[in-house]
Structures are given as C-alpha cells and as structure tokens.
CSV table of C-alpha atoms in Angstrom, one decimal:
chain,number,residue,atom,x,y,z
A,1,MET,CA,-49.3,92.5,32.0
A,2,THR,CA,-46.1,91.0,30.5
A,3,ALA,CA,-45.5,89.6,27.1
A,4,SER,CA,-45.2,85.9,26.6
A,5,ILE,CA,-43.1,85.2,23.6
A,6,THR,CA,-44.0,81.8,22.1
A,7,GLY,CA,-41.4,81.9,19.3
A,8,SER,CA,-38.4,79.6,19.1
A,9,ASP,CA,-35.9,82.4,19.8
A,10,SER,CA,-36.4,84.0,23.2
A,11,ASP,CA,-33.7,86.6,22.6
A,12,SER,CA,-35.2,88.0,19.5
A,13,PRO,CA,-38.8,88.6,18.3
A,14,LEU,CA,-37.8,87.4,14.9
A,15,PRO,CA,-35.6,84.4,14.2
A,16,GLY,CA,-32.2,85.3,12.8
A,17,VAL,CA,-32.6,89.0,13.3
A,18,ILE,CA,-29.4,90.9,13.2
A,19,SER,CA,-28.4,92.3,16.5
A,20,GLU,CA,-28.6,96.1,16.8
A,21,SER,CA,-25.3,96.2,18.6
A,22,VAL,CA,-22.3,94.9,16.7
A,23,PRO,CA,-19.2,94.3,18.8
A,24,GLY,CA,-15.7,94.5,17.6
A,25,PRO,CA,-13.5,97.2,16.0
A,26,HIS,CA,-15.6,97.3,12.8
A,27,ALA,CA,-18.8,98.2,14.6
A,28,ALA,CA,-18.9,101.8,13.2
A,29,GLU,CA,-18.4,100.6,9.7
A,30,HIS,CA,-21.1,98.0,10.1
A,31,HIS,CA,-23.5,100.7,11.5
A,32,ARG,CA,-22.9,102.9,8.4
A,33,SER,CA,-23.3,100.0,5.9
A,34,PRO,CA,-26.3,100.0,3.5
A,35,LEU,CA,-27.8,97.0,5.4
A,36,ARG,CA,-28.0,99.1,8.6
A,37,ARG,CA,-29.6,102.0,6.7
A,38,ARG,CA,-32.2,99.8,5.1
A,39,PRO,CA,-35.6,99.7,6.8
A,40,ILE,CA,-35.6,96.7,9.1
A,41,PHE,CA,-38.6,95.0,7.4
A,42,LEU,CA,-36.7,95.0,4.1
A,43,ARG,CA,-33.7,93.2,5.5
A,44,ARG,CA,-33.0,89.6,4.4
A,45,ASP,CA,-34.2,88.0,7.6
A,46,ARG,CA,-37.5,89.9,7.6
A,47,VAL,CA,-38.5,90.5,4.0
A,48,GLY,CA,-40.1,87.1,3.7
A,49,ALA,CA,-42.3,87.8,6.7
A,50,PHE,CA,-43.1,91.3,5.4
A,51,LEU,CA,-44.2,90.0,2.0
A,52,SER,CA,-46.2,87.1,3.4
A,53,ILE,CA,-48.1,89.4,5.7
A,54,ALA,CA,-48.6,92.1,3.1
A,55,LEU,CA,-49.9,89.6,0.5
A,56,SER,CA,-52.2,88.1,3.0
A,57,GLY,CA,-53.8,91.5,3.3
A,58,GLN,CA,-54.7,91.4,-0.5
A,59,LEU,CA,-54.9,87.9,-1.8
A,60,VAL,CA,-57.8,87.0,0.5
A,61,TYR,CA,-59.8,89.6,-1.5
A,62,ALA,CA,-58.4,88.8,-4.9
A,63,ALA,CA,-61.2,86.3,-6.0
A,64,PHE,CA,-64.2,88.4,-5.0
A,65,GLU,CA,-64.0,91.9,-3.5
A,66,ALA,CA,-61.0,93.0,-5.6
A,67,LEU,CA,-62.9,92.2,-8.8
A,68,LYS,CA,-65.9,94.5,-8.1
A,69,GLY,CA,-64.4,97.5,-9.8
A,70,SER,CA,-63.7,95.9,-13.2
A,71,LEU,CA,-65.7,92.6,-13.3
A,72,MET,CA,-68.7,93.1,-11.1
A,73,LEU,CA,-71.2,92.1,-13.8
A,74,GLN,CA,-69.3,89.0,-14.9
A,75,VAL,CA,-68.7,87.8,-11.3
A,76,SER,CA,-72.4,88.3,-10.6
A,77,ASP,CA,-73.4,86.2,-13.6
A,78,VAL,CA,-70.9,83.5,-12.8
A,79,LEU,CA,-72.6,83.2,-9.3
A,80,GLY,CA,-76.0,83.4,-10.8
A,81,ILE,CA,-77.1,86.5,-9.0
A,82,GLY,CA,-77.8,90.1,-10.0
A,83,ILE,CA,-76.1,93.3,-9.2
A,84,ASP,CA,-78.4,93.7,-6.2
A,85,GLY,CA,-77.4,90.3,-5.0
A,86,PHE,CA,-73.7,91.2,-5.3
A,87,GLY,CA,-74.4,94.5,-3.4
A,88,ALA,CA,-76.2,92.5,-0.7
A,89,MET,CA,-73.1,90.3,-0.3
A,90,MET,CA,-70.9,93.4,-0.1
A,91,SER,CA,-73.2,94.9,2.5
A,92,VAL,CA,-73.0,91.8,4.6
A,93,ILE,CA,-69.2,91.8,4.3
A,94,GLY,CA,-69.3,95.4,5.5
A,95,LEU,CA,-70.7,94.2,8.8
A,96,ALA,CA,-67.0,93.6,9.8
A,97,MET,CA,-67.0,97.3,10.9
A,98,TYR,CA,-69.1,96.3,13.9
A,99,MET,CA,-66.9,93.4,14.9
A,100,TYR,CA,-63.4,95.1,15.0
A,101,VAL,CA,-63.6,95.8,18.8
A,102,PRO,CA,-64.5,92.4,20.0
A,103,ALA,CA,-62.1,90.9,17.5
A,104,GLY,CA,-59.4,92.8,19.5
A,105,TRP,CA,-59.8,90.2,22.2
A,106,ILE,CA,-59.0,87.5,19.7
A,107,ASN,CA,-55.9,89.4,18.4
A,108,ASN,CA,-54.7,89.6,22.0
A,109,ARG,CA,-55.4,85.9,22.6
A,110,PHE,CA,-53.8,84.3,19.6
A,111,THR,CA,-50.6,84.9,17.6
A,112,ILE,CA,-50.4,86.9,14.4
A,113,ARG,CA,-49.3,83.8,12.4
A,114,SER,CA,-52.1,81.5,13.7
A,115,ILE,CA,-54.8,84.2,12.9
A,116,LEU,CA,-53.5,84.9,9.3
A,117,VAL,CA,-53.2,81.2,8.5
A,118,THR,CA,-56.7,80.4,9.7
A,119,TRP,CA,-58.1,83.4,7.9
A,120,CYS,CA,-56.5,82.4,4.6
A,121,ALA,CA,-57.5,78.8,5.0
A,122,TRP,CA,-61.2,79.7,5.7
A,123,ARG,CA,-61.3,82.0,2.7
A,124,LEU,CA,-59.7,79.4,0.5
A,125,GLY,CA,-62.3,76.7,1.5
A,126,THR,CA,-65.3,79.0,1.2
A,127,LEU,CA,-64.2,80.5,-2.2
A,128,LEU,CA,-63.9,77.0,-3.6
A,129,VAL,CA,-67.4,76.2,-2.4
A,130,LEU,CA,-68.7,79.5,-3.9
A,131,TYR,CA,-67.2,79.0,-7.3
A,132,LEU,CA,-67.1,75.2,-7.7
A,133,VAL,CA,-70.0,73.7,-5.9
A,134,PRO,CA,-73.1,73.8,-8.2
A,135,GLY,CA,-76.5,75.0,-6.9
A,136,VAL,CA,-75.2,77.1,-4.0
A,137,SER,CA,-78.3,79.1,-2.8
A,138,PHE,CA,-78.2,82.8,-2.4
A,139,THR,CA,-78.9,82.3,1.3
A,140,MET,CA,-75.8,80.2,1.6
A,141,MET,CA,-73.8,82.9,-0.3
A,142,LEU,CA,-75.0,85.4,2.3
A,143,VAL,CA,-73.9,83.1,5.1
A,144,ILE,CA,-70.5,82.7,3.5
A,145,ALA,CA,-70.3,86.5,3.2
A,146,PHE,CA,-71.1,86.9,6.9
A,147,THR,CA,-68.3,84.5,7.8
A,148,TRP,CA,-66.0,86.6,5.7
A,149,ALA,CA,-67.1,89.6,7.6
A,150,VAL,CA,-66.3,87.9,10.9
A,151,TRP,CA,-62.8,86.8,9.7
A,152,ASP,CA,-62.1,90.2,8.1
A,153,ALA,CA,-62.6,91.8,11.5
A,154,ILE,CA,-60.1,89.4,13.0
A,155,GLY,CA,-57.7,89.1,10.1
A,156,TRP,CA,-57.2,92.7,9.1
A,157,PRO,CA,-56.0,93.9,12.5
A,158,ALA,CA,-53.7,90.9,12.5
A,159,VAL,CA,-52.2,92.1,9.2
A,160,VAL,CA,-51.5,95.7,10.4
A,161,ASN,CA,-50.3,94.3,13.7
A,162,GLY,CA,-48.0,92.0,11.9
A,163,LEU,CA,-46.6,94.8,9.9
A,164,THR,CA,-45.9,96.7,13.1
A,165,PHE,CA,-44.4,93.7,14.7
A,166,ILE,CA,-41.8,93.1,11.9
A,167,SER,CA,-40.9,96.8,11.4
A,168,ARG,CA,-39.9,97.5,15.0
A,169,ASP,CA,-36.4,98.4,15.8
A,170,ASP,CA,-34.7,100.5,18.5
A,171,ARG,CA,-34.5,103.6,16.1
A,172,ARG,CA,-38.3,103.8,15.7
A,173,ARG,CA,-37.9,104.0,11.9
A,174,GLY,CA,-39.6,102.0,9.2
A,175,ARG,CA,-43.2,102.2,10.6
A,176,GLY,CA,-44.4,104.8,8.1
A,177,MET,CA,-42.5,103.1,5.3
A,178,VAL,CA,-43.9,99.7,6.0
A,179,MET,CA,-47.5,101.0,5.7
A,180,GLY,CA,-46.6,102.8,2.5
A,181,PHE,CA,-45.0,99.7,1.0
A,182,PHE,CA,-48.0,97.6,2.1
A,183,GLU,CA,-50.5,100.0,0.4
A,184,ALA,CA,-48.4,100.1,-2.8
A,185,ILE,CA,-48.2,96.3,-2.9
A,186,ARG,CA,-51.9,96.0,-2.3
A,187,ARG,CA,-52.8,98.4,-5.1
A,188,SER,CA,-50.3,96.9,-7.5
A,189,VAL,CA,-51.4,93.3,-6.9
A,190,GLU,CA,-55.1,94.3,-7.3
A,191,PHE,CA,-54.4,96.1,-10.5
A,192,ILE,CA,-52.3,93.4,-12.1
A,193,LEU,CA,-54.6,90.5,-11.2
A,194,ALA,CA,-57.7,92.3,-12.4
A,195,MET,CA,-56.1,93.5,-15.6
A,196,VAL,CA,-55.0,89.9,-16.5
A,197,VAL,CA,-58.6,88.8,-16.3
A,198,VAL,CA,-59.9,91.8,-18.2
A,199,ALA,CA,-57.3,91.3,-20.9
A,200,CYS,CA,-58.3,87.6,-21.3
A,201,VAL,CA,-62.0,88.5,-21.4
A,202,TRP,CA,-61.3,91.2,-24.0
A,203,ALA,CA,-59.3,88.8,-26.2
A,204,LEU,CA,-61.8,85.9,-25.9
A,205,PRO,CA,-65.2,87.5,-25.2
A,206,GLN,CA,-67.2,84.5,-26.3
A,207,HIS,CA,-65.5,82.5,-23.5
A,208,TRP,CA,-65.8,85.1,-20.7
A,209,LYS,CA,-67.6,82.8,-18.3
A,210,PRO,CA,-65.1,80.0,-18.0
A,211,ILE,CA,-62.3,82.6,-18.0
A,212,VAL,CA,-63.8,84.5,-15.1
A,213,THR,CA,-64.6,81.2,-13.2
A,214,GLY,CA,-61.1,79.8,-13.9
A,215,PHE,CA,-59.3,82.9,-12.7
A,216,ALA,CA,-61.5,83.2,-9.6
A,217,VAL,CA,-60.6,79.6,-8.7
A,218,GLY,CA,-56.9,80.2,-9.6
A,219,TYR,CA,-56.7,83.4,-7.5
A,220,SER,CA,-58.3,81.4,-4.6
A,221,LEU,CA,-55.6,78.7,-4.9
A,222,LEU,CA,-52.9,81.4,-4.6
A,223,LEU,CA,-53.8,81.2,-0.9
A,224,VAL,CA,-52.2,77.7,-0.7
A,225,PRO,CA,-48.6,78.9,-1.3
A,226,LEU,CA,-49.3,82.0,0.8
A,227,ILE,CA,-50.3,79.8,3.8
A,228,VAL,CA,-47.0,77.9,3.3
A,229,CYS,CA,-45.1,81.2,3.3
A,230,LEU,CA,-46.9,82.4,6.5
A,231,LEU,CA,-45.9,79.2,8.3
A,232,ARG,CA,-42.4,79.4,7.0
A,233,PHE,CA,-41.5,83.1,7.4
A,234,VAL,CA,-43.7,84.6,10.0
A,235,PRO,CA,-42.5,84.0,13.6
A,236,ARG,CA,-44.8,83.6,16.6
A,237,SER,CA,-45.6,86.9,18.3
A,238,ALA,CA,-46.4,87.8,21.8
A,239,ILE,CA,-49.9,87.1,23.3
A,240,ALA,CA,-51.5,88.7,26.3
A,241,HIS,CA,-50.5,87.0,29.6
A,242,GLN,CA,-50.9,87.6,33.3
A,243,ASP,CA,-49.7,85.4,36.0
A,244,SER,CA,-52.9,85.8,38.1
A,245,ALA,CA,-55.4,85.3,35.3
A,246,SER,CA,-56.3,82.9,32.5
A,247,ALA,CA,-55.3,83.6,28.9
A,248,ASN,CA,-58.8,84.6,28.0
A,249,THR,CA,-59.1,87.0,31.0
A,250,ALA,CA,-55.7,88.5,30.2
A,251,ALA,CA,-56.8,89.1,26.6
A,252,LEU,CA,-59.9,90.9,27.8
A,253,ILE,CA,-58.0,93.0,30.2
A,254,GLY,CA,-55.7,94.0,27.4
A,255,LEU,CA,-58.6,95.1,25.2
A,256,LEU,CA,-60.1,97.2,28.1
A,257,LYS,CA,-56.7,98.8,28.6
A,258,VAL,CA,-56.5,99.7,25.0
A,259,ILE,CA,-60.1,101.2,24.9
A,260,ALA,CA,-59.1,103.3,28.0
A,261,ARG,CA,-56.1,105.0,26.2
A,262,PRO,CA,-57.0,108.5,24.9
A,263,ARG,CA,-54.1,108.5,22.4
A,264,ILE,CA,-55.6,105.5,20.6
A,265,TRP,CA,-58.9,107.4,20.2
A,266,LEU,CA,-57.1,110.4,18.9
A,267,ALA,CA,-55.2,108.3,16.3
A,268,GLY,CA,-58.4,106.5,15.4
A,269,LEU,CA,-60.5,109.7,14.9
A,270,ALA,CA,-57.8,111.2,12.8
A,271,ALA,CA,-57.8,108.1,10.6
A,272,MET,CA,-61.6,108.1,10.4
A,273,CYS,CA,-61.5,111.7,9.1
A,274,LEU,CA,-58.9,110.8,6.6
A,275,TYR,CA,-60.8,107.8,5.3
A,276,TRP,CA,-64.0,109.9,5.1
A,277,THR,CA,-62.2,112.4,2.8
A,278,TYR,CA,-61.1,109.4,0.7
A,279,VAL,CA,-64.8,108.4,0.3
A,280,ASN,CA,-65.7,111.9,-0.8
A,281,LEU,CA,-62.7,111.9,-3.2
A,282,ILE,CA,-64.2,108.9,-5.0
A,283,TYR,CA,-67.4,110.8,-5.7
A,284,SER,CA,-65.5,114.0,-6.5
A,285,SER,CA,-63.5,112.5,-9.4
A,286,ALA,CA,-65.3,111.0,-12.4
A,287,PRO,CA,-68.8,111.8,-11.3
A,288,TYR,CA,-67.8,115.4,-10.5
A,289,LEU,CA,-66.4,116.1,-14.0
A,290,LYS,CA,-69.4,114.3,-15.7
A,291,LEU,CA,-72.1,116.0,-13.7
A,292,VAL,CA,-70.7,119.5,-13.3
A,293,TYR,CA,-68.7,120.0,-16.5
A,294,ASN,CA,-70.5,117.5,-18.8
A,295,VAL,CA,-67.3,115.8,-20.1
A,296,SER,CA,-67.4,112.5,-21.9
A,297,ASP,CA,-67.5,109.2,-20.1
A,298,GLY,CA,-63.9,108.4,-21.4
A,299,VAL,CA,-62.4,111.7,-20.1
A,300,ALA,CA,-64.3,111.3,-16.8
A,301,GLY,CA,-63.2,107.7,-16.4
A,302,LEU,CA,-59.6,108.6,-17.1
A,303,PHE,CA,-59.6,111.3,-14.5
A,304,GLY,CA,-61.3,109.0,-12.0
A,305,ALA,CA,-58.7,106.3,-12.5
A,306,THR,CA,-55.9,108.9,-12.2
A,307,ALA,CA,-57.3,110.5,-9.0
A,308,THR,CA,-58.3,107.3,-7.2
A,309,SER,CA,-55.8,104.7,-8.4
A,310,LEU,CA,-52.7,106.1,-10.2
A,311,VAL,CA,-52.0,108.8,-7.7
A,312,GLY,CA,-52.2,106.3,-4.9
A,313,ALA,CA,-49.9,103.8,-6.6
A,314,LEU,CA,-47.3,106.5,-7.2
A,315,ILE,CA,-47.5,108.3,-3.8
A,316,CYS,CA,-47.6,105.4,-1.3
A,317,ILE,CA,-44.0,104.4,-1.0
A,318,PRO,CA,-42.6,108.0,-1.2
A,319,ALA,CA,-45.1,109.0,1.5
A,320,GLY,CA,-43.9,106.3,3.8
A,321,PHE,CA,-40.3,107.5,3.3
A,322,VAL,CA,-41.3,111.1,3.9
A,323,ALA,CA,-43.2,110.1,7.1
A,324,ASP,CA,-40.1,108.3,8.5
A,325,TYR,CA,-37.2,110.5,7.3
A,326,VAL,CA,-38.7,114.0,6.8
A,327,PHE,CA,-41.5,114.4,9.3
A,328,LYS,CA,-39.9,111.6,11.5
A,329,SER,CA,-43.5,110.8,12.5
A,330,SER,CA,-46.4,109.3,10.7
A,331,THR,CA,-48.7,111.3,13.0
A,332,ALA,CA,-47.1,114.6,12.0
A,333,MET,CA,-47.4,113.7,8.3
A,334,MET,CA,-51.1,112.8,8.8
A,335,THR,CA,-51.5,116.3,10.1
A,336,ALA,CA,-49.9,117.7,7.0
A,337,ALA,CA,-51.9,115.4,4.7
A,338,LEU,CA,-55.2,116.4,6.2
A,339,THR,CA,-54.2,120.1,6.0
A,340,VAL,CA,-53.4,119.7,2.3
A,341,ILE,CA,-56.9,118.1,1.8
A,342,ALA,CA,-58.6,121.0,3.7
A,343,ILE,CA,-56.8,123.7,1.7
A,344,SER,CA,-57.5,122.0,-1.7
A,345,ALA,CA,-61.2,121.3,-0.7
A,346,ALA,CA,-61.6,125.0,0.3
A,347,ALA,CA,-60.1,126.1,-3.0
A,348,VAL,CA,-62.4,123.9,-5.0
A,349,TYR,CA,-65.3,125.1,-2.9
A,350,MET,CA,-64.5,128.7,-3.8
A,351,LEU,CA,-64.3,128.1,-7.6
A,352,PRO,CA,-67.2,129.6,-9.6
A,353,SER,CA,-69.4,127.3,-11.7
A,354,SER,CA,-68.0,128.6,-15.0
A,355,LYS,CA,-66.9,125.9,-17.4
A,356,THR,CA,-63.6,127.7,-17.7
A,357,MET,CA,-62.8,126.5,-14.2
A,358,MET,CA,-62.6,122.8,-15.1
A,359,TRP,CA,-58.8,122.7,-15.4
A,360,PRO,CA,-58.2,124.5,-12.1
A,361,ALA,CA,-60.7,122.1,-10.5
A,362,ILE,CA,-58.9,119.1,-11.9
A,363,ILE,CA,-55.5,120.4,-10.7
A,364,LEU,CA,-56.9,121.1,-7.2
A,365,LEU,CA,-58.6,117.6,-7.0
A,366,ILE,CA,-55.3,116.0,-8.0
A,367,VAL,CA,-53.7,117.9,-5.1
A,368,MET,CA,-56.5,116.7,-2.8
A,369,ALA,CA,-55.8,113.1,-4.0
A,370,VAL,CA,-52.1,113.5,-3.2
A,371,GLY,CA,-53.1,114.6,0.4
A,372,VAL,CA,-55.5,111.7,0.7
A,373,PHE,CA,-53.0,109.1,-0.3
A,374,MET,CA,-50.2,110.7,1.7
A,375,GLY,CA,-52.4,110.1,4.8
A,376,LYS,CA,-53.9,106.8,3.6
A,377,SER,CA,-50.5,105.2,3.1
A,378,VAL,CA,-49.8,105.6,6.8
A,379,ILE,CA,-53.4,105.6,8.1
A,380,LEU,CA,-52.7,103.2,11.0
A,381,ALA,CA,-49.0,103.9,11.5
A,382,PRO,CA,-49.7,106.4,14.3
A,383,ILE,CA,-50.9,103.4,16.4
A,384,ALA,CA,-47.5,101.7,15.8
A,385,GLU,CA,-45.8,104.9,17.1
A,386,LEU,CA,-47.5,104.7,20.4
A,387,ASP,CA,-45.1,102.0,21.5
A,388,LEU,CA,-47.7,99.8,23.1
A,389,PRO,CA,-46.8,96.5,24.7
A,390,GLU,CA,-46.6,93.9,22.0
A,391,GLU,CA,-49.2,91.7,23.6
A,392,ILE,CA,-52.0,94.3,23.3
A,393,ASN,CA,-51.0,95.9,20.0
A,394,GLY,CA,-53.4,93.6,18.1
A,395,SER,CA,-56.4,94.9,20.0
A,396,ALA,CA,-55.1,98.5,19.5
A,397,MET,CA,-55.1,97.9,15.8
A,398,ALA,CA,-58.6,96.4,16.0
A,399,VAL,CA,-60.0,99.4,17.8
A,400,ALA,CA,-58.2,101.8,15.5
A,401,SER,CA,-59.5,99.9,12.5
A,402,PHE,CA,-63.0,100.2,13.7
A,403,LEU,CA,-62.6,103.9,14.1
A,404,ALA,CA,-60.6,104.4,10.9
A,405,TYR,CA,-63.1,102.6,8.6
A,406,ALA,CA,-66.3,103.5,10.4
A,407,SER,CA,-67.0,106.3,7.9
A,408,ILE,CA,-67.9,103.6,5.4
A,409,ILE,CA,-71.1,103.1,7.3
A,410,TRP,CA,-72.4,106.6,6.5
A,411,GLY,CA,-69.9,108.3,4.2
A,412,ASN,CA,-70.9,106.5,0.9
A,413,SER,CA,-74.6,106.8,1.5
A,414,MET,CA,-74.4,110.4,2.6
A,415,THR,CA,-72.3,111.6,-0.3
A,416,ALA,CA,-74.1,109.5,-2.9
A,417,GLY,CA,-77.4,110.9,-1.5
A,418,ILE,CA,-76.2,114.5,-1.9
A,419,VAL,CA,-75.1,113.8,-5.5
A,420,GLU,CA,-78.4,112.1,-6.4
A,421,SER,CA,-80.6,114.7,-4.8
A,422,HIS,CA,-78.8,117.6,-6.6
A,423,ARG,CA,-78.8,116.0,-10.1
A,424,HIS,CA,-80.7,119.1,-11.4
A,425,ASP,CA,-77.9,121.4,-9.9
A,426,ALA,CA,-74.8,119.3,-9.5
A,427,TYR,CA,-72.6,122.3,-8.7
A,428,ALA,CA,-74.7,123.1,-5.6
A,429,GLY,CA,-74.5,119.5,-4.4
A,430,TYR,CA,-70.8,119.4,-4.8
A,431,GLN,CA,-70.5,122.6,-2.9
A,432,ILE,CA,-72.0,120.8,0.1
A,433,ILE,CA,-69.6,117.8,-0.4
A,434,PHE,CA,-66.5,120.0,-0.6
A,435,LEU,CA,-67.7,121.9,2.5
A,436,ILE,CA,-68.1,118.6,4.4
A,437,THR,CA,-64.7,117.5,3.2
A,438,LEU,CA,-63.1,120.7,4.4
A,439,SER,CA,-64.8,120.4,7.9
A,440,VAL,CA,-63.8,116.7,8.2
A,441,ALA,CA,-60.2,117.3,7.1
A,442,LEU,CA,-59.8,120.2,9.7
A,443,ALA,CA,-61.3,118.0,12.5
A,444,GLY,CA,-58.9,115.2,11.5
A,445,ALA,CA,-55.9,117.5,11.4
A,446,ALA,CA,-56.8,118.8,14.9
A,447,CYS,CA,-56.8,115.3,16.2
A,448,ALA,CA,-53.6,114.3,14.6
A,449,PHE,CA,-51.9,117.5,15.8
A,450,ALA,CA,-53.1,117.0,19.3
A,451,LEU,CA,-51.7,113.4,19.2
A,452,THR,CA,-48.4,114.8,17.9
A,453,VAL,CA,-48.2,117.3,20.8
A,454,VAL,CA,-49.1,114.7,23.4
A,455,GLY,CA,-46.6,112.2,22.0
A,456,ARG,CA,-43.7,114.8,22.2
A,457,ARG,CA,-44.5,115.6,25.8
A,458,ARG,CA,-44.3,111.9,26.8
A,459,PRO,CA,-40.9,110.7,28.0
C-alpha cells in the first residue's frame, strides 16, 4: 500500500512547509534559530491548520454537549424536553463508541479536510433545525442525535489524525505537545463559551430562555468561519491506495492491517485504562467529599471543579512538553502517569475513615488528578509514535478511539452503581472504587510499558 497525496504540493505534505535541510553556509545558524526549536505545528505555515483542526474538535460540541455541565436544565427547557429526554439524547450520541472501527474505513477512504468540513457542515445544519425550527418532535431529536453519533465516530478520529498529520517532522518531536495543546484549547474554549452564557443568564435571569437560545444558535454559526478556515488552511492528506484494487477495497485492506497490529491494541488498551481512571476520578471528587466527609455543597463543588477542570487546564500543555522533551515518548509518560494514579489510589485506599483524614485525601486526589491529566493530555499520542503509513493512520486513530473511550460504556454505570448502593456506608463503597482504580491503573501501566519496550526494540 502506498500513499496517494492529493494535495497541491507533491514535495511536501503541507503547502509552504519549511524544508528540514537548509543549504548554504548559514545552515547551522538556521538550525539553531528559535523557529527551528519551535514545535512544527506552531510554525507560521502550520499554525493555521493546527488551530482549525483543534477548534473543529470542540466547536461542533459547543451548542449542545458542551453545555451539559452548566446549563443542562436550561437547554432541556429550550428544547421542550425533560432531563430524562436530554439524557436519552446523550445516550444516543454515545452510540458513537460502537461505530469507531467501521468509521476507520471512511478515514482511510477520504481526506482529513473533507471529513472535517462535512462533519462541521452537518452539525451546523442539524443544530439550526434543532433550535430554530418550531415543533421538532422528540423522535426527530433522537434521529438528529443518532446522526451526530455517526458523524462523531467519523469526525473525531479525523481530528486526532489531522493533529498527527500536521505535527510530523523528521525529529519525531511535537506529537505529545500537539495533543497537550489540543486538550488545553478544548477545555479553555468550553469553559469560556459556557461561562459567557452563564454570566448573561445570571445578569438577566428573567430573559434566560432567549439568551440560551440565542447563544446556542450563535455558537452553531461559529462553524461557518471554521469551515472557511478548514478549507483555507488544512491541506489534503493521503488516502489509502493500491494499484491492484479499488479505493474502497484499499481502504478496507488498510483497516484490516491496522486491526492486525498488536502495538495498536497495546496503545488502545493503555488509553482505555487511563480514561477509566478519569471516569472514576469524576465520582471521587465532589461526591466523595460530600458523602464521606459531609462537607458543604459549595466546598464539594469547588474541589470537584479543581480536580476535574482546573488541574486539567493547567497540566495539559506542560504535560505535552514533558512527554516530548523529558520522557521523549508519550508512551513512556503514559506509563509514568498511570503509575502515579496507581500509587495515589492505593494511598487513598489505605486511609482510615476518620474525619481528620479529609485533607490527606484531598491532597492525594489532587495528585491522582495530575496523573490522570498527564495521561489524558497525550491519550492518543502513542498511536502517532507508531509511525504508521499516513494513508492508514486515520483508521488507526479510529480503532484506538474505540478502545480508549470504550470504558464510557460501563465505567459510569459501574461507578455510579457502587456509590448509590453504598449510600449508607459511603466509605466502604469508595474503598471498592479506589481498589478498581488501582487495578485498572496498574493494568494500563503494564500495557504502556510493554509498548515502550516493543517500540525501543524496533529498528
């Protein structure tokens, strides 16, 4: 299988990219210049593509899913449904988990740019129908949610594949940092957009409904300039191609080759364990303090926001830098991150139930959060480090995404069930949760370590 580059510049995967070899007597000075030390995705010729791809991974969610944490009640009322209806739509969107692998064929068959543009355009049209067309039935809302699930399964791997595509260079740097920057951008954009709406609703509570509707429509329309930027800055990437087979067959062969690679499964399983610990962290923050130590709702909420949002916003970019320039491998840092999670989970597990242990528990949970976001900031970067052929990297990201986020299927319901069934003895319930977190983190660290060893043995 050979790559078929469909871009306008056959000599470079990105138009205008600076050559890695600089002729002339000043080559050494050029190599040492700040431009050369800067990660390749932040250089002038690539930063537009990076920001366009990164924003496509967040703005498609800005008018619905991203509002669930702060404005779920208001969005539900605007749509004329209850919380159970909103939950049903989220469950339908979650069906994307089951579609990641077949979506890998589509990511092999079509370019990154064409997938992202179509994904954003479909979201734009359906969001406007959802918020502006009167009398949309709940059945139609579920149909729209299902189409979002289909396109999320196609579009999300294209986002992470696009980040891999624009961060490649011959020095193998920038792959951890690009994921860290991406996660930081996502969290910052989500926080800012949500807080703008919340502030307006707080200032004008009597007009909350037109405010929420107006911002939902406005956030949907942000996809228009984003589509323009995708068309302007993101070059065409390689697609699967074989001389002896059709494009459809070549894409399928590429997907089967990806599935048959053990290293992809190791990377995916490590990512799955990491994300499972993240799910458990959510239930081990505000609910833990509230149920085990009986703190006030305000204190519990502040700690929950710190452990699940603020730590992530602060740690993502430094984590990417550490992965690339300290560990020199996102896979190695994933091993370290999962080890930190395991140690902190074991320490919390061993704490007695005494109320005096609240502050040690808080400190250890913050340490656990640091480990979680160290790993989450580069959760799919190990796939980029496998140096797969460009034309099958999209399907590799699809398969890895399925494995990485598969724990959503059982993690939330399992952990929530343990908490609910031990309401009479919350400490005992959380002992089970921390033991599960410890076991999962150790299993993930073993997978990541094995992948690191295998990678070092390959030529």
